[in-house]
Amino acid sequence: MLTSVHFQALVEHSADLLILLGSDGRVRYLSPSAQRHAGCPPTCTAEGCPFALDQVHPDDRARVTAQVLRSPPGVTTALLPYRARHASGRWRWLAGTAINLLNDPQVRGLLMQVRDVTGQVQAEQRARAWAGLSTALASTTTTDEVVQVILLQGLEAMGADAGGVVLLEPGGQHVTVLGSAGFPERIERPWRRFPADAPVPAADALRQGQDLFMTGEDWSTLYPHLQHVRSPTTGATAVLTLRIHGRITGAITLAFAEDRPLSEADRQHLRSVAAQCALALERGELHARLEQQERRFRKLTEYSGDLVSVVTPSGHLQYVSPQIQRILGFTPEERRGVNVFDSIHPEDRARVMHAFHETVRSRQPRLVTYRCQHQAGHWVWLESTGTDATGDPDLNGVVLNTRDVTARMAAEEARRASERRLQLFEEHSDMLIHILSPEGRCLYASPAVRTMLGYAPEELTADGVKVLIHPDDLPAVQAAWAARTELPVYRIRRQDGTYVWVETVTRTVTDAAGHLTEVHAATRDVTSRVNAEEALRRQLRRFQHLVDLTADFAAQDGAEQHMQTALERCLDLTPYAFGFYFPVGGDTLIEPLRAGQATDAMLPWTLPMERLHRNGEVGRALRHHTAFFAGPSQAVFTPPEPLPRPVWTSLAVLPVVARGALRGFMAFGTNEAVDLDDDTRRLLLGVSEQASRAVERSVHFDELRQSREETLRALGLALEYRDYETKGHTDRVVTLTEQLGQALGFTGHDLDALRWGAFLHDTGKVAIPDAILLKPGQLDPHEWAVIKRHPSIGYEMLHHIPSLPPGTLEVVLYHQERWNGSGYPRGLAGTDIPLAARVFAVVDVYDALTSERPYKTAWTHQDAAAQLRREAGVLLDARVVDAFLQLPVFGEAQQAHNHDRHSP
């Protein structure tokens, strides 16, 4: 009899797992095999036990709960496979039976007897997946489709959690990832393309030509540098090579959830799936090649200039390429099945039919030219070459290659007609007609060659006109001749050695095979036109230079820049070699500007020119503000000088006038005789007028700038007098501010803005009541608050003036700010204070210290300098203070101080 001891021994050694559940689905008892099935001890009966019903996989939980809890008492219920979580976190498949013993007083529970069927379920899943994969791969046609099926269904069939498909690029230098699934992006992104010699599993498998199978421990040993790319949940890995025609072209990489060595059966299964995938990839590659070839053939047919057709021995059209619509106006569908001989011109039909039948009989290609009717009704000249392909099972007909030769036939007819008229025309035309061979040899020249070039017609028939073309023009003419494009205008040598410009129009003549036989050329003399065009170009170029000169004058400020530009522009456009500009100050001349060749050598020779503005013909012209031109035969001095002059042989003197007064004159010259045309004279007069206007504008701007300076200074002095400042305060701070700004790198408009800020820094004090501004005693807090408003008031008064730059307004608003933030009106600190305001603050403090006031005596420079050094980095910018105390003016003051100290 089976005792309880025997029963306990059977339970402990049973491969099946016995689970006793309460009516709530919680585990009350587990047999010892729980350790093997789920990795947990039999005592694991607390909440969260993997065998409790509420821990079953969510997709299976409702079904299993219904089968177990709702089964009739005493009835054994078969449990279909379901998933329970292993202690490792993975799901395991279980199956077995359940019996409701809740009514049994000795049990009072639900008894389940289950076993691990994970391998069986997974095998079934893989079998289904493999079958689905085979079906899916069979339906793919492209490589991309194959890769997607491998990633979506192939990984499932191989039992992998993640994987990818890699391809060895042509040349074998790099590996490209065609697709991947299941890998985190941070791991997948860097490996989308990598060198074939990289120390990674996929590259090693491709180089060695064998599959790789690794556990996690194998990975750590072989690829310790790649440990960071493994996911914590990754177990075993594999790389399966893909072979097409015996050649390794890529690989499938796999990552499994379980970390165990793959059995030989597992490996054979993976290799079988990989081989099936390789066949699909090979099929996709072949499909791509076929599609490419088909597209290529279709495009060759579509882009071919010739019409390709296949005609049955009976003359019916069974195929025609799309070019038929361009040549004859029909669509291919409209002509398919039509007898081709019906549309041939009646006069040509018999000849064409004979050539067609001879092609079939002799199996030799035939060429025939004939007329065929266009859809619109007119006749088109065609040229067809027929090749017999009636023995080819794919064609079973005659292949015709046809082209439209209507233009050629019309050209030949026109040539024949023109030849009949040419003989009459050429006798009376001044246009040179000549016929050339394809190599350029002159076959015929009309009598006009004697009038145009001075040669007899027979003198050109040997070497042609090529030897007469100007060497500079010959390359361009030869290139156009070889390309059969329009010839450029070129020069050709007359018999007397001179050159004439000619223009040639050509027309080619070809034979029945389309080969060039002759070139008919008509040449005419276009010398007068070319000269006129060149004169026009010179005129336009001079006009453009005048426009550019006007633009340059508008962009420049100083009169000296204007004159230098005018000198250089005129030398570019005139035959003169050098030029000088002599500014006139009263009745004297200032150092001249110069431009052109050898001006250093010419400078000593300018002294006579400097005297010319007061006497002689040049002086009279300049006094009347008119230009003066002289050649080598015209004296310019009084008394007249020996002619021709060795220097200034030819010259032009142009006045520069502003506000009715002579401001200077430009003198252009050359030590050679030049012929000055009227266009050049007008150009120089135009430059003179432009320069005069530019100088007048510069004078006007100088006066405006001076007026603005005086206005700002007057406003500063008015503020100085109202505030009872020490006399000269405005001029002193302006002078010192400008010197300090220059020392710190202020230039141009920035320096102007800084100087104007010194003029206007206390503008806001006009709004301060006299009772506060002129109060001799100490100000109370309210009065001090009113005083501290004067920078903001000054800014509000001035910032609407558009001509005041931002730098000026920064001095007005921030000159009372201090380096440590203790200033006003905004309490700015350090470099947040604009540099212009920091510069003026140092000058303002220094002048306040060294100026005498009703309430204090003036400090010496040494005492004031010491005070500035104490305030440097606290109230004032230390860098600005250092630059201020190194100004040259203070060096002189220090020398005077030292002299006074050592005087007896």
XYZ file of C-alpha atoms in Angstrom, residues 17 19 21 24-27 30 38 46-69 79-86 89-95 98 112 114:
51
model
C 5.180 20.619 -10.701
C 0.700 23.546 -7.146
C -4.010 27.112 -4.817
C -8.415 33.227 -4.104
C -5.863 31.878 -6.578
C -2.918 32.312 -4.161
C -0.262 29.586 -3.816
C 4.631 24.111 -4.283
C 10.656 28.794 -12.083
C 3.805 34.599 -0.492
C 2.169 37.298 -2.598
C 3.912 37.688 -5.964
C 4.762 34.005 -6.382
C 5.115 33.328 -10.148
C 2.613 30.459 -9.899
C -0.192 32.550 -8.442
C -2.964 33.148 -10.970
C -2.496 36.929 -10.858
C 1.155 36.449 -11.939
C 0.284 34.567 -15.129
C 1.042 36.404 -18.400
C -1.661 39.084 -18.971
C -2.611 37.568 -22.327
C -3.233 34.123 -20.713
C -4.503 35.144 -17.261
C -8.260 35.319 -17.952
C -8.303 31.934 -19.706
C -6.298 30.094 -17.026
C -8.240 31.707 -14.158
C -11.543 30.663 -15.692
C -10.340 27.084 -16.243
C -8.991 26.683 -12.706
C -11.373 28.642 -10.483
C -4.812 23.283 -19.087
C -3.673 24.559 -22.456
C -0.118 25.998 -22.555
C 0.209 29.301 -20.735
C 3.057 31.576 -19.635
C 4.423 32.088 -16.113
C 7.325 34.338 -15.224
C 10.650 32.676 -14.357
C 12.297 37.594 -15.497
C 11.641 35.564 -18.651
C 8.350 33.873 -19.483
C 8.166 30.039 -19.473
C 5.383 27.966 -21.077
C 3.541 25.502 -18.762
C 0.778 22.942 -19.507
C -6.225 21.192 -12.753
C -2.645 21.897 -10.504
C 1.911 21.257 -14.767
